[in-house]
Coordinates of C-alpha atoms in Angstrom, one line a residue:
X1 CA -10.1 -79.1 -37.9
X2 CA -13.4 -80.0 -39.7
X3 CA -16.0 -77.5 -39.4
X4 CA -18.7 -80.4 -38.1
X5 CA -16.2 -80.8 -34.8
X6 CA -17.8 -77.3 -34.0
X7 CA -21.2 -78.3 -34.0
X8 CA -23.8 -80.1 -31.5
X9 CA -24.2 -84.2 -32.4
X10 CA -27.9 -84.8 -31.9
X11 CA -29.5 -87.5 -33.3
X12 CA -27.0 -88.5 -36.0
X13 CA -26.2 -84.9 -37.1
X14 CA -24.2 -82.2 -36.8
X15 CA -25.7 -79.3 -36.4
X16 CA -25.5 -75.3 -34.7
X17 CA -27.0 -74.3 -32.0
X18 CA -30.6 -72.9 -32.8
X19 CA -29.1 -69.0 -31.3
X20 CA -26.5 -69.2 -33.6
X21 CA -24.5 -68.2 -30.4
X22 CA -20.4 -69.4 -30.5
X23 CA -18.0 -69.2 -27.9
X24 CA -14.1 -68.9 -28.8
X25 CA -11.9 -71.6 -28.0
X26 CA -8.2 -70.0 -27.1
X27 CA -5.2 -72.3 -26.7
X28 CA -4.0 -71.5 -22.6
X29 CA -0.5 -71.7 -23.7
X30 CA -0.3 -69.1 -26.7
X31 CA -3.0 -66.9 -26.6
X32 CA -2.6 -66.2 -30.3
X33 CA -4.1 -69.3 -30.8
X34 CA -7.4 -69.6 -31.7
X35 CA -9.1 -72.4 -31.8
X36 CA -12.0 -72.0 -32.8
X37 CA -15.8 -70.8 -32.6
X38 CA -17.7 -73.8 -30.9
X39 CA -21.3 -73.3 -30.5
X40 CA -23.1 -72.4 -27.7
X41 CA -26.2 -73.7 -26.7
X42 CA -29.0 -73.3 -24.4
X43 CA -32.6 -75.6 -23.5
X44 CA -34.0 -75.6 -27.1
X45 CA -30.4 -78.0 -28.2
X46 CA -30.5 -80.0 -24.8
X47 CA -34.5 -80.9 -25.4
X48 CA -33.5 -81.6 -28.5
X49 CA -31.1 -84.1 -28.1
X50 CA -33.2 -85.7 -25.2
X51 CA -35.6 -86.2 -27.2
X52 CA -33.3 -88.2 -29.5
X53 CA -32.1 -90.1 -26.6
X54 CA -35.5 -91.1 -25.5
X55 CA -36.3 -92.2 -29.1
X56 CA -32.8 -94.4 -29.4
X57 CA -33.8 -96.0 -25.7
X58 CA -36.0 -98.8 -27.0
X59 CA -33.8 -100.2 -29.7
X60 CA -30.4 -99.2 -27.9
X61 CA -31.9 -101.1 -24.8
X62 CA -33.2 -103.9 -26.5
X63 CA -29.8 -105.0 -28.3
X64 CA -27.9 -106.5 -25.0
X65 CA -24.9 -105.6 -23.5
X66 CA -22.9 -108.2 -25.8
X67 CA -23.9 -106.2 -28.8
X68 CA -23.7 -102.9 -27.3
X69 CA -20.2 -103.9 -26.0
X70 CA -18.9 -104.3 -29.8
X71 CA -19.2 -100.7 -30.6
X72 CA -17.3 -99.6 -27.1
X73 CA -14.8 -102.0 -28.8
X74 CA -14.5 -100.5 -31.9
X75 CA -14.4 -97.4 -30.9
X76 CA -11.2 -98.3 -28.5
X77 CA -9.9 -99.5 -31.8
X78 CA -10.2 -96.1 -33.7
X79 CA -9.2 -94.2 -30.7
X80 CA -5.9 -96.6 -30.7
X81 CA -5.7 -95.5 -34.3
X82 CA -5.8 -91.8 -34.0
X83 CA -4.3 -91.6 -30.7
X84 CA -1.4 -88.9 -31.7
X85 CA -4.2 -86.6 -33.3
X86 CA -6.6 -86.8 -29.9
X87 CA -3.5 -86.3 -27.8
X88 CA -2.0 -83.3 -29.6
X89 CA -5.5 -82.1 -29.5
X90 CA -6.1 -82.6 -25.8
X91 CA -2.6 -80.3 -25.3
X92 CA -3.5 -77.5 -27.5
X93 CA -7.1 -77.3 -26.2
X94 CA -6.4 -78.0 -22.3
X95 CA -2.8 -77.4 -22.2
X96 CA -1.3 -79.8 -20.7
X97 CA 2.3 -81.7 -21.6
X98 CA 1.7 -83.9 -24.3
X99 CA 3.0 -87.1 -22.4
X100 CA 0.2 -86.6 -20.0
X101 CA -2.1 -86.0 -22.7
X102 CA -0.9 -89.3 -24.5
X103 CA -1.2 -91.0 -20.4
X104 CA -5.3 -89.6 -20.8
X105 CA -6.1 -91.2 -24.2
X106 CA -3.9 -94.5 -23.0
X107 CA -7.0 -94.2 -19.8
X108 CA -9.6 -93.5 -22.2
X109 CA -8.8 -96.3 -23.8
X110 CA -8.7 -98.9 -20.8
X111 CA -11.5 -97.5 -19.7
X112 CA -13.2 -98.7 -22.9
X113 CA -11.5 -102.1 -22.9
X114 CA -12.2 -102.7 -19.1
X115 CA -15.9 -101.2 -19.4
X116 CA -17.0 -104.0 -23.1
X117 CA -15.2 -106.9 -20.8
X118 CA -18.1 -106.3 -18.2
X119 CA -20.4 -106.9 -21.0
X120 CA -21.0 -110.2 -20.0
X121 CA -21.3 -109.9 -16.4
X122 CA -23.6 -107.5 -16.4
X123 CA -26.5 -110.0 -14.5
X124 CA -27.8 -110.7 -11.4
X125 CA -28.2 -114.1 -9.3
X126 CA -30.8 -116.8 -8.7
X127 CA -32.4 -117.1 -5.3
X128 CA -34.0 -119.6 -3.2
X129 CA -38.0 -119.2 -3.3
X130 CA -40.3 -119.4 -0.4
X131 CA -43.1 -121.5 -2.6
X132 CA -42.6 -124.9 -4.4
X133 CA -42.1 -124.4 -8.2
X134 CA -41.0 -120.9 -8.2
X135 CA -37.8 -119.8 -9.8
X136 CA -36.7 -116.5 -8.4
X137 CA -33.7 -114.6 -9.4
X138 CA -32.8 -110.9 -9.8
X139 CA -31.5 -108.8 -12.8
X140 CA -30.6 -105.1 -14.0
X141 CA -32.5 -102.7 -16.3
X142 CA -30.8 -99.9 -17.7
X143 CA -32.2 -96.6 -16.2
X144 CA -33.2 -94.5 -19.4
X145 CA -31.7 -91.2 -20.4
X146 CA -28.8 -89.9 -18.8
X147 CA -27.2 -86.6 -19.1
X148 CA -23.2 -86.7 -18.6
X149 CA -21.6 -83.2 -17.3
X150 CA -17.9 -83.6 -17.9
X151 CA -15.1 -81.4 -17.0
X152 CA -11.8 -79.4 -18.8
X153 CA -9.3 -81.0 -16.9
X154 CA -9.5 -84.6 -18.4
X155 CA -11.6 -83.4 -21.6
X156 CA -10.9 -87.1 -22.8
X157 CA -10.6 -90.2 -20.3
X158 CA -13.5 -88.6 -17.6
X159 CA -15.9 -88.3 -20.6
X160 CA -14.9 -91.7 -21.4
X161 CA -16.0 -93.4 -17.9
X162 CA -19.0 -91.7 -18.3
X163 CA -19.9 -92.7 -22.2
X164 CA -18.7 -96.0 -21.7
X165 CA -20.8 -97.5 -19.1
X166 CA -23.5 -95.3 -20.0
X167 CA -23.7 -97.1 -23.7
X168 CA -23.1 -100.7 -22.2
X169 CA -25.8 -100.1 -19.8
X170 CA -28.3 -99.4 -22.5
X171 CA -28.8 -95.8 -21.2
X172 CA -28.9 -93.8 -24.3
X173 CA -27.2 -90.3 -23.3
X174 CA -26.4 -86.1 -23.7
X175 CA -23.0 -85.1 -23.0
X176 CA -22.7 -81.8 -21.7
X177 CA -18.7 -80.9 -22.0
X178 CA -17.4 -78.3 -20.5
X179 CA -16.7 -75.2 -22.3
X180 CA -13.0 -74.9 -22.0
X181 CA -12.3 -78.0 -24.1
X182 CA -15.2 -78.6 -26.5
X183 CA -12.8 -79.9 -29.7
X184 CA -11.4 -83.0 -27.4
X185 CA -15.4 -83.8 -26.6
X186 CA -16.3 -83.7 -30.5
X187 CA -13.5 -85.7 -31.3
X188 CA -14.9 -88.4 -28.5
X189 CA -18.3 -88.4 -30.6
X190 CA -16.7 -88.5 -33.4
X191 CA -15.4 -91.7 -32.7
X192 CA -18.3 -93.2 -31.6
X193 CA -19.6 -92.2 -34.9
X194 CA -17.0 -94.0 -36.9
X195 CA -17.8 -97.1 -34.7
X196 CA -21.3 -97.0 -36.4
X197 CA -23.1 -96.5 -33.1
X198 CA -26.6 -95.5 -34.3
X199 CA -28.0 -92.0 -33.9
X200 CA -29.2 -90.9 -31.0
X201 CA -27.6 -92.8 -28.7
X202 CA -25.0 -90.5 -27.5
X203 CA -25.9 -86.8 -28.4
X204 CA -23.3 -83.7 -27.5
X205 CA -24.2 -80.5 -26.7
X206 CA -21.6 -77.9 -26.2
X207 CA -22.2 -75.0 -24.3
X208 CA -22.5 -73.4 -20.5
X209 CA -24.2 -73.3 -17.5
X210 CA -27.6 -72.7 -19.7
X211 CA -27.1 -75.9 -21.0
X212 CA -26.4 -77.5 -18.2
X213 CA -29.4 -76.1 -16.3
X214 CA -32.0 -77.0 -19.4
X215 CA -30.1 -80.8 -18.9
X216 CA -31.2 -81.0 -15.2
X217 CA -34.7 -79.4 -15.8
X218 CA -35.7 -82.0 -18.3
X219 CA -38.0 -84.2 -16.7
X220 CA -37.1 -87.1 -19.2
X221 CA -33.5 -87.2 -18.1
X222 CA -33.5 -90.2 -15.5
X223 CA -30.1 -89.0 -14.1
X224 CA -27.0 -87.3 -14.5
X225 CA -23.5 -87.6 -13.8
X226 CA -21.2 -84.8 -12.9
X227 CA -17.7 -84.3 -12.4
X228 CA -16.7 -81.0 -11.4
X229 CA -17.0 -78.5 -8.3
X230 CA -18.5 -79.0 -5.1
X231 CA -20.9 -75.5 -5.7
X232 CA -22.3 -76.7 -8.9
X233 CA -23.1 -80.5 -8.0
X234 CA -24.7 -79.3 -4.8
X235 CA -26.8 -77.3 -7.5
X236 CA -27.5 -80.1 -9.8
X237 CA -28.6 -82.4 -6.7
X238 CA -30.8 -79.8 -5.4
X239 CA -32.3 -78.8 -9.1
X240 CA -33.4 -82.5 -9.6
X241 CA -34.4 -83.2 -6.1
X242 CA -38.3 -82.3 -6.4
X243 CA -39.0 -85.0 -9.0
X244 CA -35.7 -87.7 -7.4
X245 CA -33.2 -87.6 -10.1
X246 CA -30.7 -89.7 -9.8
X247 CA -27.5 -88.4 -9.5
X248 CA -23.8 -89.2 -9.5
X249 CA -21.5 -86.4 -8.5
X250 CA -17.9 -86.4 -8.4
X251 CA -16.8 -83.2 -6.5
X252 CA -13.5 -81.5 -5.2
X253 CA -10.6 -82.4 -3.2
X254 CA -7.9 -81.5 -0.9
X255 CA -5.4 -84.4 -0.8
X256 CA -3.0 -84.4 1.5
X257 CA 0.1 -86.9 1.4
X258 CA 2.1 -87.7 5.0
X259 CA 5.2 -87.6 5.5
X260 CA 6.2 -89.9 8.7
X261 CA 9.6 -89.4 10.1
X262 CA 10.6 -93.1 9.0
X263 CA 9.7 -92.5 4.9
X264 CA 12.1 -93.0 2.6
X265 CA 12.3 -88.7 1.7
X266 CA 13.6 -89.4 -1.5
X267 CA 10.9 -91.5 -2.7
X268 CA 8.3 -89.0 -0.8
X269 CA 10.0 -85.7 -2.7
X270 CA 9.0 -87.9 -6.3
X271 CA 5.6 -88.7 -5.2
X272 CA 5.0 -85.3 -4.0
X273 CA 6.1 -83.3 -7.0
X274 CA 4.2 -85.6 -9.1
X275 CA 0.9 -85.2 -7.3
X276 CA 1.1 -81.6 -6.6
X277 CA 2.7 -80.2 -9.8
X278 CA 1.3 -82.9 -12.9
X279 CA -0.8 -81.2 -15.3
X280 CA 0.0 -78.0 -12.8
X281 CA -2.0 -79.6 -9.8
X282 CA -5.4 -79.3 -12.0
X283 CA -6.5 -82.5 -10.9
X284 CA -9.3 -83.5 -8.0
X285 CA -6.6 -86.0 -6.6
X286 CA -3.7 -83.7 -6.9
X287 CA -1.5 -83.5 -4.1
X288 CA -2.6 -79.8 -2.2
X289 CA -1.3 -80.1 1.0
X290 CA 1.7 -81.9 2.7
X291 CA 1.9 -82.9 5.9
X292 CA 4.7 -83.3 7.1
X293 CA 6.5 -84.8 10.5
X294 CA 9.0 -81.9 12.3
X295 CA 11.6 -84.1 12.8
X296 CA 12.1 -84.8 9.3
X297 CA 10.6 -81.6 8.1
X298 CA 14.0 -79.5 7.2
X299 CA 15.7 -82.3 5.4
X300 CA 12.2 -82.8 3.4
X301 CA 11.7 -79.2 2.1
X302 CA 15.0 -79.0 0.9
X303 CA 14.7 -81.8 -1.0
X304 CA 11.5 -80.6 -2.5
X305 CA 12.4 -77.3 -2.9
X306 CA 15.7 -78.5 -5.1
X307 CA 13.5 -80.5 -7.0
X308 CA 10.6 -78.2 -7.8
X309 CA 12.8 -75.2 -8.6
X310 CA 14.1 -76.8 -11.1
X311 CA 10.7 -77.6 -13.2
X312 CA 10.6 -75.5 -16.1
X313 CA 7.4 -74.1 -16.8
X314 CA 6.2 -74.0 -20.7
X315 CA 3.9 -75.3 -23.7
X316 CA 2.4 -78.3 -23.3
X317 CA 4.0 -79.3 -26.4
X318 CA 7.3 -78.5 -26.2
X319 CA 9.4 -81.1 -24.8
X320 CA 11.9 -79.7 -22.4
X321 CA 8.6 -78.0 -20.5
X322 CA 8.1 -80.0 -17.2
X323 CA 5.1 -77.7 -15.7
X324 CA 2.1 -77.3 -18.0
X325 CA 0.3 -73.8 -18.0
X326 CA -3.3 -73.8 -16.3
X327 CA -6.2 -74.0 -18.5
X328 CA -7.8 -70.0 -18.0
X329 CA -6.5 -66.8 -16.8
X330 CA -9.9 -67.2 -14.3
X331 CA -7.2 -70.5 -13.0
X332 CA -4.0 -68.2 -12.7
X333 CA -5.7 -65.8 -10.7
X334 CA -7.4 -68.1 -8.6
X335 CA -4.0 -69.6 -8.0
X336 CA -2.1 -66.3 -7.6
X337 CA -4.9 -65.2 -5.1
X338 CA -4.0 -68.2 -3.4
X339 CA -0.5 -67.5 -3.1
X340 CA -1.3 -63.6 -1.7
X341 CA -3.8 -65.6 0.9
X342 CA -1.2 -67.9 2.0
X343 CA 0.8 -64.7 2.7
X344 CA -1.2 -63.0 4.9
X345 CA -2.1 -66.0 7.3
X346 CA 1.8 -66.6 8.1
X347 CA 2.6 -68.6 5.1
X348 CA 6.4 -68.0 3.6
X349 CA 6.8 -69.0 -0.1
X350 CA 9.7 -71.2 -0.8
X351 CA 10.1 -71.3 -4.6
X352 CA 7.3 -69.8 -7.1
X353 CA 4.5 -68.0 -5.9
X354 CA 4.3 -65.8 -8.9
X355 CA 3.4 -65.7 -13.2
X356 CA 6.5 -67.5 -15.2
X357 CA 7.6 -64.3 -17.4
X358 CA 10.4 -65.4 -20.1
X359 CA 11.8 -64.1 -23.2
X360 CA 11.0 -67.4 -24.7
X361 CA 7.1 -67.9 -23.7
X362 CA 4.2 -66.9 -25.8
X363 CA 1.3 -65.1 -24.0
X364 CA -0.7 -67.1 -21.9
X365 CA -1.4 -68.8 -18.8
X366 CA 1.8 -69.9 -16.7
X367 CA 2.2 -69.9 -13.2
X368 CA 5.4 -71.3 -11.2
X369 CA 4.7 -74.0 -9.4
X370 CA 4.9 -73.1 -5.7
X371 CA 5.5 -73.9 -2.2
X372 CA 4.3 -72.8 0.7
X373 CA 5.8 -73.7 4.4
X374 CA 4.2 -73.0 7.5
X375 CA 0.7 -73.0 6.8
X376 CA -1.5 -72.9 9.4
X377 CA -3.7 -76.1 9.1
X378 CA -7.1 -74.4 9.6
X379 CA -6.1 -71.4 7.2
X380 CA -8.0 -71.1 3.9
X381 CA -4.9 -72.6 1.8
X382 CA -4.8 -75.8 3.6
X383 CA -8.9 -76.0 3.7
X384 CA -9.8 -75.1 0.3
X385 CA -8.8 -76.7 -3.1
X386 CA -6.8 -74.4 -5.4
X387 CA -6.6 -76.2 -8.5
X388 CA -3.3 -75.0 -9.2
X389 CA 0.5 -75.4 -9.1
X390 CA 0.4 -74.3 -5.3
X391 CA 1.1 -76.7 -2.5
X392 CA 0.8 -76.3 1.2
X393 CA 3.3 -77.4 3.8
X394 CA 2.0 -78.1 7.0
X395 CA 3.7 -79.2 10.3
X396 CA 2.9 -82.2 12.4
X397 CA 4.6 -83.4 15.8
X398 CA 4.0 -86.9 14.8
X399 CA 1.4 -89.5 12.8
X400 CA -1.9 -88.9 15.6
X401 CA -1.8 -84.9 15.0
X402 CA -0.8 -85.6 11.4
X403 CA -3.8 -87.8 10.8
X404 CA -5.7 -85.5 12.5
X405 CA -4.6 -82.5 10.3
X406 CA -5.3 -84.8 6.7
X407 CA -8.8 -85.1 7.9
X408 CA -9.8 -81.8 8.9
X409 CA -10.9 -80.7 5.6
X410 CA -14.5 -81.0 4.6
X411 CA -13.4 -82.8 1.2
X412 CA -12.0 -86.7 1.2
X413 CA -11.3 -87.5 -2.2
X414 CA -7.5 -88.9 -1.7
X415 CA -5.2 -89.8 0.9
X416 CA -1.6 -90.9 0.8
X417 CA 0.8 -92.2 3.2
X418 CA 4.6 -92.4 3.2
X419 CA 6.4 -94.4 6.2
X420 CA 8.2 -97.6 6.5
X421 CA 6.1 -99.3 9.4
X422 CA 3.4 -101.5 8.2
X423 CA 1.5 -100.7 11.2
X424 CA 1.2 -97.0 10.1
X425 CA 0.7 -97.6 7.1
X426 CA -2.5 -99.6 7.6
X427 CA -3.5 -97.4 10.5
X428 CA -3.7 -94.5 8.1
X429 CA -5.6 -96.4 5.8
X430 CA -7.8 -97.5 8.1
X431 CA -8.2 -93.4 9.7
X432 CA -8.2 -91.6 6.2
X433 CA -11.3 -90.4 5.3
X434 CA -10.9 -90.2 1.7
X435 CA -11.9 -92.5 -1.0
X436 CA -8.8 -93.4 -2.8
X437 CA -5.9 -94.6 -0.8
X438 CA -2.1 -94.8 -1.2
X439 CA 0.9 -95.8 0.3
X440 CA 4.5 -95.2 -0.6
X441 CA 3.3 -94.3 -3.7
X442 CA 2.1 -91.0 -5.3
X443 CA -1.5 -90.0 -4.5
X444 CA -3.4 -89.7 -7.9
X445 CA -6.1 -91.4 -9.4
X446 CA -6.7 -95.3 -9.9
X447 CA -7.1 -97.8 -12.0
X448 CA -9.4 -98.3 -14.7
X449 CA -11.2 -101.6 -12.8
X450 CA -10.5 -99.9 -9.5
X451 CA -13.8 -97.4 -8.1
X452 CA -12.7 -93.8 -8.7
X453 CA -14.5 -92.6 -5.7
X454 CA -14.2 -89.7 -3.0
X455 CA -15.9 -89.7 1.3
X456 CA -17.8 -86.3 2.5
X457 CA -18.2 -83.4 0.1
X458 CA -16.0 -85.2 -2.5
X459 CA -18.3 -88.1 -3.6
X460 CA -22.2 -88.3 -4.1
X461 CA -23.9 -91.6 -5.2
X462 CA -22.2 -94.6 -6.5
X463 CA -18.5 -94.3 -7.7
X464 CA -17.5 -94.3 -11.4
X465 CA -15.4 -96.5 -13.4
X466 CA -15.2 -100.1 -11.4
X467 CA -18.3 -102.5 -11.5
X468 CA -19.7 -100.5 -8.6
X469 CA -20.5 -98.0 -11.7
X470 CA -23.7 -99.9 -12.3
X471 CA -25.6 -98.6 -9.1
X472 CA -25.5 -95.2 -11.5
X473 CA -26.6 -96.7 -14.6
X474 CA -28.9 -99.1 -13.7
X475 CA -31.6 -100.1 -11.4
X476 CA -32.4 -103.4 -9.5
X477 CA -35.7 -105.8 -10.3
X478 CA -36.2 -108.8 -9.3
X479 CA -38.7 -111.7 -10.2
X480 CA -40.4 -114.4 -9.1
X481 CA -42.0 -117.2 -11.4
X482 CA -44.4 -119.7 -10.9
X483 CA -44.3 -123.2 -12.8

């Protein structure tokens, strides 16, 4: 690893954090190894690289997005080029299996590709005037310095949606990683770099919440986008409230997927496990809680349970491993606490529910994946989001009290459906309230051109990725023009 990857990117430069403060960087799967010392940084770095953002913004604006798009191009090209490296990266630094880390830097880079192809639709319309001789039309100004506040658990592809349209845009921009994964992040701006992209325009700052406070407080920050929990976004939105900074804030989950008695349980079982158990559930749109119809309810569990208890739990990188470990030991207690929870409101663990100890596993952060039946549906397991390889089974007497149970969760990020009636299946989509729907189908994520978007405490402001991703980045004008 080149010692630069360590540093902060501002204006061009690599270069340490003016505390000379690091922060060790521990791989979650062998605690033995270490990373790294990343820098850590605090409101001195941030100003600094906003004030290289605000001195980029006139040229980076004034370039088009037809120019602009070239270098999200050519960084998708070198990003296609080093895409083993970035992937056995992501794994080491955020621990999960390699063929997901190799799916993340496939979404980074249609994310790219997807994001330069908007390049020349990024316009507005001609209207009708009032007046004779006046030509009236509307258009869209990029709105000046944005701070990006990414999270651990895509270290690659959710920086990416961010970057992306942030550059094409002509917002120049401070990304604020988190943390936990600060190599993928350097790597990220290190390809930019390669593309030529010219200093200043996209600045990183590694560090903690003291960065990402100094990042809010800076009154030449137009707006910042924030992916992460539903505590801190709530703080970001209310930090920037007194002077009406824009913000985008992408915020927790608690998916549920239903099971009708007319799905196909085979098909259900695969969607579940996949949704609930990938990258060990450390997703926003990961499958949390099932919900499940009674008559089909035995039959379904043992299906699962068969399944799961047979996922062995190991390295990201070692190919027979089927169940990644979680990124911290903060996330394995968290989801052991959960299990313990679970426990005492009547919940009976089915398979899991504790650490994975083997003869064969390094030191570090495994938990068996886990399932929980009869879990009250207002208890704190089916309410609150675990972020972990724990799933919740809950009972429904049919689709009315099983809708009703999918929505009574303060979250709304996903919502997934399994039945073979067409009817139900766009009555539930019609009755989720969530932001990204699915049916017969498992319930993660979207597409690259689809809005990646979440209803109630999961979503604030406009979506990301999609063209919607525009009402973040830039701001309206129109004009009228007498001849």
């Amino acid at each position: 690893m080149s010692q630069h990857l360590r540093l902060n990117f501002i204006d061009g430069q690599w270069v340490p954090a003016e505390s000379g403060q690091v922060r060790e960087n521990v791989n979650p799967a062998d605690f033995a190894d270490v990373i790294g010392e990343f820098t850590e940084s605090g409101g001195v770095d941030v100003d600094q690289a906003v004030d290289a953002a605000a001195a980029a913004l006139p040229s980076w604006r004034g370039r088009g997005p037809i120019e602009r798009a070239a270098y999200l191009t050519a960084a998708g090209r070198i990003l296609g080029e080093r895409a083993a490296e970035v992937a056995a990266v992501i794994t080491r630094e955020q621990g999960k299996l390699l063929s997901e880390a190799r799916g993340e830097v496939n979404r980074a880079r249609a994310v790219l590709e997807f994001t330069a192809g908007q390049a020349r639709l990024l316009g507005g319309v001609t209207a009708p005037a009032e007046e004779e001789r006046t030509f009236a039309y509307t258009f869209r100004k990029p709105i000046g310095v944005v701070g990006l506040v990414s999270p651990w658990n895509f270290p690659l592809a959710i920086p990416m949606w961010k970057v992306a349209p942030a550059l094409l845009s002509g917002c120049t921009a401070v990304l604020k990683p988190s943390p936990l994964t600060p190599l993928t992040s350097a790597l990220l701006v290190e390809i930019f770099q390669q593309a030529g992209l010219p200093g200043g325009v996209l600045n990183l700052v590694q560090g903690d919440v003291a960065a990402g406070e100094a990042l809010v407080a800076n009154p030449a920050v137009a707006g910042i986008s924030f992916t992460g929990s539903l505590p801190v976004g709530t703080a970001i939105h209310a930090g920037g409230a007194h002077r009406l900074l824009r913000t985008q804030l992408e915020l927790g989950g608690k998916n549920a997927l239903i099971v009708c008695d007319d799905a196909d349980l085979a098909k259900a079982v695969d969607a579940v496990v996949h949704g609930a158990f990938g990258q060990a559930g450390q997703r926003c749109s990961a499958t949390s809680r099932v919900v499940v119809d009674v008559r089909v309810r035995e039959e379904f569990l043992d299906r699962l349970v068969g399944q799961v208890a047979g996922l062995r739990v190991g390295p990201g990188d070692d190919p027979a491993s089927r169940i990644c470990p979680v990124v911290n030991t903060a996330r394995t207690e968290a989801a052991l606490a959960a299990v313990a929870g679970a426990q005492r409101d009547g919940g009976k663990v089915l398979c899991g529910g504790g650490r994975e100890r083997r003869d064969d596993l390094p030191e570090g952060c495994y938990v068996q994946p886990t399932v929980i039946r009869d879990v009250p549906w207002d208890s704190e397991l089916a309410q609150e989001e675990v972020f972990g390889p724990v799933l919740a089974v809950v009972d429904a007497d049919g689709f009315d009290e099983a809708m009703t149970i999918a929505n009574s969760v303060k979250y709304g990020m996903s919502g997934t459906v399994f039945t073979a009636s067409q009817s139900r299946a766009f009555e539930a989509i019609d009755r989720f309230e969530a932001g990204m729907l699915h049916v017969n189908r498992p319930g993660v994520g979207a597409y690259a051109h689809l809005p990646h978007v979440g209803s109630k405490a999961s979503q604030y402001g406009p979506p990301e990725c999609s063209p919607e991703v525009w009402d973040f980045y830039t701001e309206w004008h129109s004009a009228c023009i007498a001849y």
